[in-house]
XYZ file of C-alpha atoms in Angstrom:
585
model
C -18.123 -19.687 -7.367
C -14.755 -21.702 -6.818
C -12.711 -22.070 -3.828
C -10.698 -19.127 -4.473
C -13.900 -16.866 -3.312
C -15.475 -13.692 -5.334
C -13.150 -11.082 -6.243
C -12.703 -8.525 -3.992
C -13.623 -4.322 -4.582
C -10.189 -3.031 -5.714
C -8.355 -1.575 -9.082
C -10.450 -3.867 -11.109
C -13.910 -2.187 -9.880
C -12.366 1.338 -10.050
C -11.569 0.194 -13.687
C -14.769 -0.598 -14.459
C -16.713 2.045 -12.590
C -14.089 4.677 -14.715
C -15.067 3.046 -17.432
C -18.546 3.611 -17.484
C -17.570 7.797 -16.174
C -15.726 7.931 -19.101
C -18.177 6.490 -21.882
C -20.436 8.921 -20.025
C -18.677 12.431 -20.315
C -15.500 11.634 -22.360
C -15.296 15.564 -23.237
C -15.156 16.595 -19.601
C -12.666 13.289 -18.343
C -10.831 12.874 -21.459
C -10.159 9.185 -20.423
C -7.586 6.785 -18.362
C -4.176 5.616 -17.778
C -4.173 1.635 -17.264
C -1.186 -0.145 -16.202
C -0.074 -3.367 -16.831
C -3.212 -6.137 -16.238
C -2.933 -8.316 -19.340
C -6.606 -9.747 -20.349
C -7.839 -7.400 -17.403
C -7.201 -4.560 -19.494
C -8.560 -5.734 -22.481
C -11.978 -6.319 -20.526
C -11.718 -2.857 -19.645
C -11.346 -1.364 -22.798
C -14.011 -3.935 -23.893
C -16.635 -2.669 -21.441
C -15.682 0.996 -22.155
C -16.235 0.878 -25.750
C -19.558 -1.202 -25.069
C -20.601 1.603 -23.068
C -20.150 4.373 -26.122
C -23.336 4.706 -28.454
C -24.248 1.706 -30.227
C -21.664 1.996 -33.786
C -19.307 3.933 -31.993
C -15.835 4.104 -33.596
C -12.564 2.235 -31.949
C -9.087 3.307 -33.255
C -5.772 2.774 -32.376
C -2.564 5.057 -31.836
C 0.660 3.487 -32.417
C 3.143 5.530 -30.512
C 5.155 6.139 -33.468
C 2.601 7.660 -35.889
C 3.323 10.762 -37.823
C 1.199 14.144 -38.057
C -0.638 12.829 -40.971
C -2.071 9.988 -40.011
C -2.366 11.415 -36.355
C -3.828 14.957 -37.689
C -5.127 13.868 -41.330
C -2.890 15.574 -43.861
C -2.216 14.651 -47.810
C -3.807 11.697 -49.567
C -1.350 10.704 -52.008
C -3.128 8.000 -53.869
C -5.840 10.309 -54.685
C -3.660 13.364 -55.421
C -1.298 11.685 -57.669
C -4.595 10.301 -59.811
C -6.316 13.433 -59.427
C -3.435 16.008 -60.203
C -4.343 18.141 -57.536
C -4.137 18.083 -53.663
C -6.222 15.835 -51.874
C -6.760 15.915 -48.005
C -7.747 12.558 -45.733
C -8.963 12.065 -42.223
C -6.016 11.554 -39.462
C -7.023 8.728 -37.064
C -8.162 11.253 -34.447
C -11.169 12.672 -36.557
C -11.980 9.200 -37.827
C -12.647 8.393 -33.738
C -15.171 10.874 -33.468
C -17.547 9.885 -30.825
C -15.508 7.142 -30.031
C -12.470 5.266 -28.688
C -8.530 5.693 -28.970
C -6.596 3.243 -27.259
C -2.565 4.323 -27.226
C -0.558 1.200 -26.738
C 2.873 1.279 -25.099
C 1.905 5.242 -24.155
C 4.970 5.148 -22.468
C 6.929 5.109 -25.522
C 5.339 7.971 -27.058
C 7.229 11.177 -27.919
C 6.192 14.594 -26.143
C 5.843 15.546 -29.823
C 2.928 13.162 -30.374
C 1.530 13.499 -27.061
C 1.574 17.073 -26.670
C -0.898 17.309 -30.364
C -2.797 14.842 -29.088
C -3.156 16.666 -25.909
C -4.746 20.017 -28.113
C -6.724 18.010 -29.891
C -8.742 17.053 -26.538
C -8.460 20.844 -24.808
C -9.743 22.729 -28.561
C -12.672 19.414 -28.968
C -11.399 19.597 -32.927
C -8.760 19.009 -35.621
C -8.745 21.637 -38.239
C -12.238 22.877 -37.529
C -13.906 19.508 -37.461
C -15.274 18.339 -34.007
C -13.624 15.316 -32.845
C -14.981 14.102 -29.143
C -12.959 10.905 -28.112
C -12.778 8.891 -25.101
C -8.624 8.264 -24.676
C -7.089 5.082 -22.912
C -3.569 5.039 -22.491
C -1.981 2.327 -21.998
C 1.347 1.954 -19.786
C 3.513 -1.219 -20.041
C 6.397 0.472 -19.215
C 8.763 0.030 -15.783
C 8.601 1.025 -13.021
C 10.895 4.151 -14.519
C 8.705 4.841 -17.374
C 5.329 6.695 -17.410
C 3.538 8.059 -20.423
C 4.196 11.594 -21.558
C 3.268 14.688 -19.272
C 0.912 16.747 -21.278
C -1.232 13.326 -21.976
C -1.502 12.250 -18.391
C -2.252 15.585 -17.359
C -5.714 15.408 -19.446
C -6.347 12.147 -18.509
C -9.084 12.008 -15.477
C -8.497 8.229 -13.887
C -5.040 6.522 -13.115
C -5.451 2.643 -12.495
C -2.836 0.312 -11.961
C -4.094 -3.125 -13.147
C -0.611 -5.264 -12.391
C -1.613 -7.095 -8.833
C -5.199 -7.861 -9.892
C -6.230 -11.069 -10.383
C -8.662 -12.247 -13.203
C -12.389 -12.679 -12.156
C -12.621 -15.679 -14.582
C -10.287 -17.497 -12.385
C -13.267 -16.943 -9.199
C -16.140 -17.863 -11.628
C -17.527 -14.097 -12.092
C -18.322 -12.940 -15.761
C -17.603 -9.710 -16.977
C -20.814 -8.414 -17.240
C -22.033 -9.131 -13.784
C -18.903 -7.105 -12.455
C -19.367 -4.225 -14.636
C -23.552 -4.107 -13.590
C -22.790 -4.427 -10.112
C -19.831 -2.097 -9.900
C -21.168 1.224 -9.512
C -23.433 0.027 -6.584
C -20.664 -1.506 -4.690
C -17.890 1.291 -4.689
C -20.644 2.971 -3.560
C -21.360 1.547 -1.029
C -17.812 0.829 -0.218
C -17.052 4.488 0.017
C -20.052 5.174 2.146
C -18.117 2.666 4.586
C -15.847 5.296 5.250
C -15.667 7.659 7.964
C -19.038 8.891 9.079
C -19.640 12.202 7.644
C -20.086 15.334 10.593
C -22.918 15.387 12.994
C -26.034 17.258 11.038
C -24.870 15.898 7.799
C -26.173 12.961 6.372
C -24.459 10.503 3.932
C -26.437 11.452 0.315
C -27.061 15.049 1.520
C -27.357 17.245 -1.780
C -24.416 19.304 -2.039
C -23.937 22.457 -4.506
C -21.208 22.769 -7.303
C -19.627 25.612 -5.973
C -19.045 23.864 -2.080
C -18.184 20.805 -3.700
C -15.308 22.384 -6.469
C -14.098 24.401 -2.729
C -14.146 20.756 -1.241
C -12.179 19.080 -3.831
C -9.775 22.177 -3.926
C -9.166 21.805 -0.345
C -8.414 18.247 -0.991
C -5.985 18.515 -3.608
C -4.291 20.934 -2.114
C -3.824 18.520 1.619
C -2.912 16.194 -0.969
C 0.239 17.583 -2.519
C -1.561 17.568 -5.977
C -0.149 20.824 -7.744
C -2.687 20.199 -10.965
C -5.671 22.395 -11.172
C -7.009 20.099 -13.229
C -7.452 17.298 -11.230
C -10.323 19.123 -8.916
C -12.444 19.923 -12.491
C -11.813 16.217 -13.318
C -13.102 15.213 -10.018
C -15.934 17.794 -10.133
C -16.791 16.144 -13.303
C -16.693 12.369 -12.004
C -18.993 13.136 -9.223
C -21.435 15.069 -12.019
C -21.322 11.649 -13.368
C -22.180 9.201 -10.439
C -24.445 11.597 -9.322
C -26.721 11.474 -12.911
C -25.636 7.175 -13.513
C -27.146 6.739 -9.480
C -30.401 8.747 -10.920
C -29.553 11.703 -8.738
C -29.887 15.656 -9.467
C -27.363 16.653 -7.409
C -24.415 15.599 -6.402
C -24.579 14.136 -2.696
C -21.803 13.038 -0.314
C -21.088 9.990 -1.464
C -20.348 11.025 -5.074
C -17.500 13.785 -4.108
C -15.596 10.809 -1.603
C -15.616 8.258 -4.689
C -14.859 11.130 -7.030
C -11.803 11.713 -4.615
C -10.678 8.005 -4.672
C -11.038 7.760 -8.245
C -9.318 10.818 -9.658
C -7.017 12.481 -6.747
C -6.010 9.255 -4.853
C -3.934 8.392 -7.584
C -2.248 11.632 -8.329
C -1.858 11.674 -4.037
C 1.935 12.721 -3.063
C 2.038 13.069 0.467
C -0.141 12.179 3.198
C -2.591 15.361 4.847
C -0.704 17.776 7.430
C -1.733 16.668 10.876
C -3.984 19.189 12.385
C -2.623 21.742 14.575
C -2.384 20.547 18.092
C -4.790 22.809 19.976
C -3.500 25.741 22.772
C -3.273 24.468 26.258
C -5.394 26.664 28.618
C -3.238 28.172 31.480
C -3.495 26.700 34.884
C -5.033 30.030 35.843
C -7.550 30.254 33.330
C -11.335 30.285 34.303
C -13.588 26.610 33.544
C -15.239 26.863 30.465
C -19.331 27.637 31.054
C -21.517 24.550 31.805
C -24.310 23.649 28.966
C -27.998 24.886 30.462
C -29.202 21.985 28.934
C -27.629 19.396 30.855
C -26.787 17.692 27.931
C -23.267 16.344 27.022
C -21.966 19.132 24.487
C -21.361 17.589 20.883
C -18.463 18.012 18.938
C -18.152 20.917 16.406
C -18.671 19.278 13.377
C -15.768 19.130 11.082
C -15.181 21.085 7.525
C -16.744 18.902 4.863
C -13.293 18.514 3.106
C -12.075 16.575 6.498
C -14.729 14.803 5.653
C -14.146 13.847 2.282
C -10.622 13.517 2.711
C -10.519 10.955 5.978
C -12.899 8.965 3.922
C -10.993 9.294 0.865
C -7.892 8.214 2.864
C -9.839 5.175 4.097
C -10.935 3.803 0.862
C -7.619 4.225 -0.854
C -5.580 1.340 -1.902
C -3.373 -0.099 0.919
C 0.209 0.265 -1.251
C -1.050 3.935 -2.240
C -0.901 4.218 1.988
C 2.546 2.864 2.207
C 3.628 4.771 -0.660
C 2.665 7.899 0.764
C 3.751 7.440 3.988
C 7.302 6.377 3.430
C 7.672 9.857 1.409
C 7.328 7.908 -1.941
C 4.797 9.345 -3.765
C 4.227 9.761 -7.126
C 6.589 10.935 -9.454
C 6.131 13.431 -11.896
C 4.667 11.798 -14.961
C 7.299 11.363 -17.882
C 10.317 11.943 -15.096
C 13.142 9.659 -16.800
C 15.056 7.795 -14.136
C 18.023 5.727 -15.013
C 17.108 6.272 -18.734
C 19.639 7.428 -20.782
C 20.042 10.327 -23.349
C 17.710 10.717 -26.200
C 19.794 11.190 -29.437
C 19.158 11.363 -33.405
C 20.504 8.618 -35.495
C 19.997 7.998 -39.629
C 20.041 3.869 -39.061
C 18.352 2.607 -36.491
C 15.723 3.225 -33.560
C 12.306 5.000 -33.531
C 11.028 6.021 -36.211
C 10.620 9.792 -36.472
C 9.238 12.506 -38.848
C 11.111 12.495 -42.369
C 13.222 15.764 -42.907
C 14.408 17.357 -46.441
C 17.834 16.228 -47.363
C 19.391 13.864 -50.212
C 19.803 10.607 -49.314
C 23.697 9.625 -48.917
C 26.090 8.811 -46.770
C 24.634 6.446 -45.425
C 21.239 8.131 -44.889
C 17.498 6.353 -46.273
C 15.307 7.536 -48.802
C 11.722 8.024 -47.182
C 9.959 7.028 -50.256
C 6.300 7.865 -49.331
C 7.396 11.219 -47.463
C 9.169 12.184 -50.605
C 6.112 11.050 -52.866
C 4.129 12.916 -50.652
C 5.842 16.867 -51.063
C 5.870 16.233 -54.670
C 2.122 15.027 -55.383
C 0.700 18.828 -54.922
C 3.098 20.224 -57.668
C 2.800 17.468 -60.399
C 0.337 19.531 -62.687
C 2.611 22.856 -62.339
C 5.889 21.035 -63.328
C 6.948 20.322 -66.735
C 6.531 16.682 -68.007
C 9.857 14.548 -68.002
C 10.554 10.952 -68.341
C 7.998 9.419 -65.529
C 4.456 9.946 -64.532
C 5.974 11.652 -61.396
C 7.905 14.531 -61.659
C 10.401 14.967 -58.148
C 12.544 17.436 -57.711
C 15.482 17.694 -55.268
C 13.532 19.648 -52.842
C 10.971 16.991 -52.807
C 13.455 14.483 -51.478
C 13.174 13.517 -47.520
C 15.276 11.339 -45.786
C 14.195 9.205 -42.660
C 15.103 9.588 -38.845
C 15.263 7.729 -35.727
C 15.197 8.293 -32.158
C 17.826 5.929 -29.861
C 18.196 6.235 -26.200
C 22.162 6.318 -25.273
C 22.610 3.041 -23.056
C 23.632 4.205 -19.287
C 26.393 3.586 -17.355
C 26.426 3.919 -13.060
C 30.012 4.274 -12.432
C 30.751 3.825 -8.501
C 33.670 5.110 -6.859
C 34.580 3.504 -3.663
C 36.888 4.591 -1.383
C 38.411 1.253 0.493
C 41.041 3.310 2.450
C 40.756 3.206 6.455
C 39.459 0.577 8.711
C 35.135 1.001 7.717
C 36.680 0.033 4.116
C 35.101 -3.338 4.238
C 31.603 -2.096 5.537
C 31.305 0.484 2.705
C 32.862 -2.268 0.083
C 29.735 -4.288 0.977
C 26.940 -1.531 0.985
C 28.956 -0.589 -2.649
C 28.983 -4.593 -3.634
C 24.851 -5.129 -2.406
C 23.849 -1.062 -4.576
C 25.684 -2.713 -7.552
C 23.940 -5.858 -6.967
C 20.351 -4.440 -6.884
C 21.498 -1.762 -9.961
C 22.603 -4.862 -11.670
C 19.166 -7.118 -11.076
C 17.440 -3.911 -12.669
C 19.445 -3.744 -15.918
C 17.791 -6.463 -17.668
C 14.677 -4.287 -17.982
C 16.635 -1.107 -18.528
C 19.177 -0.074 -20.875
C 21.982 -0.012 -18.093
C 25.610 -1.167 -17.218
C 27.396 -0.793 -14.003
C 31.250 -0.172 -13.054
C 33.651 -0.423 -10.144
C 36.593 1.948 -9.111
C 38.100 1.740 -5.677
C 41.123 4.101 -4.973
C 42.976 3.086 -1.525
C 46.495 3.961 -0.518
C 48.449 5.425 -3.794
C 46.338 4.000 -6.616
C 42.723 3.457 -7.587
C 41.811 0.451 -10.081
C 38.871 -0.586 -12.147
C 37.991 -3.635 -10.406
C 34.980 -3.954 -12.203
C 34.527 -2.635 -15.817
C 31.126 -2.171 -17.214
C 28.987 -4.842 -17.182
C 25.798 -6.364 -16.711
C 26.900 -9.463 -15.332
C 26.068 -10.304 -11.853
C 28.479 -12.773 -11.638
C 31.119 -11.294 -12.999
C 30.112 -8.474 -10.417
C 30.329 -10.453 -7.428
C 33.184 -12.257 -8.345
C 35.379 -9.062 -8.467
C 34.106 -7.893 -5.422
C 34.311 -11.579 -3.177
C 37.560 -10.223 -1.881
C 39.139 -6.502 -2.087
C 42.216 -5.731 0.544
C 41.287 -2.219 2.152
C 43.494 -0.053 3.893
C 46.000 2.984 3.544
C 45.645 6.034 2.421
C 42.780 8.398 0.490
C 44.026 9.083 -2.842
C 40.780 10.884 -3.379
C 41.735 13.027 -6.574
C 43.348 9.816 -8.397
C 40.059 7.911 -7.395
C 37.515 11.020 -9.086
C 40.108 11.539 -11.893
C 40.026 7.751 -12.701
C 36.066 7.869 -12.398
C 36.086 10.362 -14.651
C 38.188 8.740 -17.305
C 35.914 5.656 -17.643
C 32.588 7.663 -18.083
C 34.223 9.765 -20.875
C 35.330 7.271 -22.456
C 31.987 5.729 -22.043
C 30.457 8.697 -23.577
C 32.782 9.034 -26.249
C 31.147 5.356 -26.817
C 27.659 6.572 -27.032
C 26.816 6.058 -23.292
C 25.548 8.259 -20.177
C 27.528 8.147 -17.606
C 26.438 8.571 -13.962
C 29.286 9.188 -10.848
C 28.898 8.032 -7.498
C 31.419 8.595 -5.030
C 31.519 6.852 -1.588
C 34.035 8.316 0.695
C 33.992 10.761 3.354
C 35.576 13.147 1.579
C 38.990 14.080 3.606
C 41.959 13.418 1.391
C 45.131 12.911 2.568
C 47.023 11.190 -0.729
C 48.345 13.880 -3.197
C 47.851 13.384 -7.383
C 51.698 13.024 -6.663
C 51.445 10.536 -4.538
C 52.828 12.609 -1.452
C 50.982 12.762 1.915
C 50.574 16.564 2.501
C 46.916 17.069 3.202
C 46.546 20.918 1.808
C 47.433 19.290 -1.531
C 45.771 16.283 -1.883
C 42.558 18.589 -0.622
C 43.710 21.187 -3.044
C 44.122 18.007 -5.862
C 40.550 16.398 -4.667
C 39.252 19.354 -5.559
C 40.651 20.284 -8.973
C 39.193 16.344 -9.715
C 35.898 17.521 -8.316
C 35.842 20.247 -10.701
C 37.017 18.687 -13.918
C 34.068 15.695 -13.481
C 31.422 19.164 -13.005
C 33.027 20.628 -16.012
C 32.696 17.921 -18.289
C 28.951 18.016 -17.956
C 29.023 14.512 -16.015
C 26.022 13.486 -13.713
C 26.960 12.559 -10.231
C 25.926 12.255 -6.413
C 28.275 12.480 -3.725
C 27.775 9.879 -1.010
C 29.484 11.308 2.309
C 29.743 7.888 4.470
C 31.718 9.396 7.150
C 30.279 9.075 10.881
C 29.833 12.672 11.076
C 29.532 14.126 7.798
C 31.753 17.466 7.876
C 31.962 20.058 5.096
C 34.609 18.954 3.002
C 32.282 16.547 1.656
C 29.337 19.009 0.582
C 32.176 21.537 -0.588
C 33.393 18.338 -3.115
C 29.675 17.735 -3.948
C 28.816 21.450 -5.199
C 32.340 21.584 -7.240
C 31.093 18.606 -8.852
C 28.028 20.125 -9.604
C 26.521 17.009 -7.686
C 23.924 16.160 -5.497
C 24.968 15.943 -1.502
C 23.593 12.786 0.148
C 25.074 12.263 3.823
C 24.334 8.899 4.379
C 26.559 7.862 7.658
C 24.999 4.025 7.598
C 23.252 3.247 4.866
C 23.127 0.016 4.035
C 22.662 -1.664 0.625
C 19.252 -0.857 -0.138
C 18.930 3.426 1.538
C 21.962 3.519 -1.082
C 20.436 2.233 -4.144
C 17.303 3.892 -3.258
C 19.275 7.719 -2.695
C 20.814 6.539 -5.957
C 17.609 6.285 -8.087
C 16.174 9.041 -6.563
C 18.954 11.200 -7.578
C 19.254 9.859 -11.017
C 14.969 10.860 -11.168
C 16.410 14.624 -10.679
């Protein structure tokens, strides 16, 4: 060993120990989700394949494959020589019994995901079996997570990015992977002791053990009924790999950590506090054996889930208990629109059309409708007869680039304190927009005006040079600020962007569109502005920084048609944070 000490039990194990559940009943776990880890994933995948039958298959899924080669569909070579229709393999019945590895899963369409996704619930592709082990593989950030229907039918969820590489602490891969079972369990059975009259590796039936894991999904926040089967089935697993018949304690709590730890999105509901007795109340009866009365002993799913709770990852603990849990897989945050385009992006299933205008030929597509018909059409000048309706032009996929437009209002004395929770959001927006298609925007409306004082950008510089000094005071032109905001993220749009509105202002305008300082107007004029920016279809969030948020604010927010955050003193980071969690809506 080296100085740095043997790795510790921790993603890496659950890795492995998944690993092995999987090459054991891929049918019943369908496989895992592994994010980030570099040569740690590769060992994974490496130890999951060597744990398939000897010969078993290994394929892989680019994320941007088409139904043929997914599905199996026309094999054009051989039709074209034959004269008559010819049907190949996809990839998926060519990994029978097997491995699929889906790089960059994150990037896959719902489209591809969602046939993938039938292809493990029917166990076949066109009437021939296909039983495959899945790993999915997420490189995405922090924003992006594979596809719904494909994480949904995926038993483990392992998150591979803090771990660090046993090679560097002189441990081979093989003695991790032989040891590994036999230290997570034992590191489970370090949890909790289990209720008096119970003992730890007590045989448990199928029926009080699916009840169990229901119970725990449910304390859990986990809204998937599939997640209890999948953990059903990973205790089936350890259970037979320990040499046991039945499944016994220590299987369901490592079945728990393994499969609904990850999915986890809230912490259990504290138990009811119990009824005080009235003063008046008679003592309770004494024992008549004179011995101290024990505890009741608790529901086996208390059980399970205190020591499922105890053996869970520390950052799953502060996740959960700062109300962060996991998001819905395949929730977009900050992304922007998905939209067609005939040029550029990714690639995406060829449709009929004729090939102008600026629009690409898909050659093999094309090749590929005409091949069945060759010996039914009349002979011409080629070997290949096409026809027009033969002819298929290629598509693409682009995500519109987003734009966070923040409108600031630096009227009043607190203009300076909101200017710097505004200048610190666009800051942290800003130091996220290298990793995500984003650009960021300024307007700050004070007195009778409102001005662009930063047009969007990705530069922090430039940021923080336009917002080193702003002059606040006057005025709250609030419907010249929202009409202005409004401007810039159509004309953004108009550009091919999605724009995103944040006000900051406590929402009591006293500057008219004229310019005048009746209130009833420039209320009446806020909220014609508030109106126009819900009408145009424009995300927003309304941030009401006002001591004591009043309802002017909210009724601004719901003519907007956005969402209401009353954030009195929120400083740089609660207002990024309310931000993102909006734009995750």
């Amino acid at each position: 060993m080296s100085a740095e000490g043997p790795v510790q039990p921790g993603a890496l194990d659950d890795a492995m120990l998944a690993a092995r559940l999987c090459a054991f009943d891929p049918a019943g776990l369908g496989g895992m989700i592994l994010r980030g880890g570099g040569e740690l994933r590769d060992a994974v995948v490496a130890a999951l394949r060597d744990a398939l039958p000897d010969g078993a298959p290994m394929r892989r899924i680019p994320a941007h494959v088409d139904d043929d080669a997914l599905l199996g569909g026309l094999d054009l070579g051989a039709t074209l020589a034959l004269g008559r229709p010819v049907r190949q393999a996809g990839v998926l019945a060519a990994a029978d019994g097997g491995l699929v590895v889906l790089p960059m899963a994150e990037r896959m369409s719902d489209a591809t995901a969602a046939r993938i996704a039938s292809v493990l619930d029917a166990g076949s592709v066109e009437g021939t079996a296909v039983r495959v082990a899945v790993v999915a593989l997420d490189d995405g950030v922090e924003e992006e997570e594979p596809p719904h229907a494909l994480v949904e039918r995926l038993a483990f969820r392992i998150d591979l990015s803090d771990c660090r590489s046993p090679a560097k602490a002189g441990v081979q891969w093989r003695d991790l992977d032989d040891h590994t079972l036999r230290s997570q369990t034992e590191t489970s059975a370090a949890g909790p002791r289990p209720a008096p009259g119970k003992e730890t590796g007590g045989k448990i039936a199928d029926s009080e053990v699916l009840a169990t894991l229901a119970a725990a999904s449910l304390a859990l926040g986990i809204d998937s009924a599939r997640a209890p089967l999948f953990a059903l089935r990973a205790a089936r697993a350890l259970a037979a790999l320990a040499g046991r018949e039945a499944i016994a304690e220590e299987d369901v709590i490592l079945a728990v950590r393994l499969v609904l730890g990850p999915r986890a999105t809230r912490f259990p509901a504290p138990p009811e506090a119990e009824q005080e007795l009235p003063e008046d109340a008679p003592p309770p009866p004494e024992s008549d054996s004179g011995e101290e009365e024990q505890g009741e002993p608790k529901p086996p799913e208390d059980v399970v889930l205190e020591a499922a709770l105890a053996s869970l990852p520390r950052d799953v603990l502060e996740k959960l208990a700062a109300g962060r849990g996991r998001r819905r897989a395949g929730a977009a945050r900050g992304k922007g629109e998905r939209r067609k385009s005939m040029q550029r992006g990714r690639p995406m299933s060829a449709r009929v059309g004729v090939p102008r205008g600026g629009l690409r030929l898909s050659l093999v597509d094309t090749l590929r409708a005409a091949a069945p018909w060759q010996t039914l059409r009349d002979r011409g000048d080629g070997p290949i007869r096409i026809r027009r309706d033969d002819l298929r032009i290629r598509r693409f996929e682009t995500r519109a680039e987003t734009l966070t437009i923040f409108a600031v209002d630096a009227s009043g004395s607190a203009a300076a304190a909101r200017l710097a929770e505004a200048k610190g959001a666009v800051e942290l927006l800003l130091a996220e927009a290298y990793v995500k298609r984003a650009q960021v925007a300024l307007v700050a409306f004070r007195g009778t005006t409102a001005e662009i004082l930063l047009p969007p950008t990705r530069s922090l510089t430039r940021a923080r040079r336009a917002l080193a000094e702003l002059p606040g005071g006057g005025g709250t032109p609030l419907s010249i600020g929202l009409d202005t905001a409004r401007e810039l993220a159509e004309a953004a749009r108009a550009r091919g962007r999605t724009p995103f509105i944040v006000v900051l202002t406590d929402g009591r305008a006293n500057i008219a569109a004229d310019g005048s300082t009746v209130r009833e107007r420039a209320e009446q004029d806020a909220e014609h502005a508030a109106r126009a920016i819900g009408q145009a279809g424009i995300g927003a969030a309304f941030v009401d920084t006002s001591a004591r948020p009043r309802p002017e604010g909210a009724r601004l927010a719901l003519a907007m048609g956005a969402r209401y955050l009353p954030l009195p003193r929120a400083d740089a980071a609660t207002m990024h944070r309310a931000v993102a969690a909006v734009q995750a809506a």
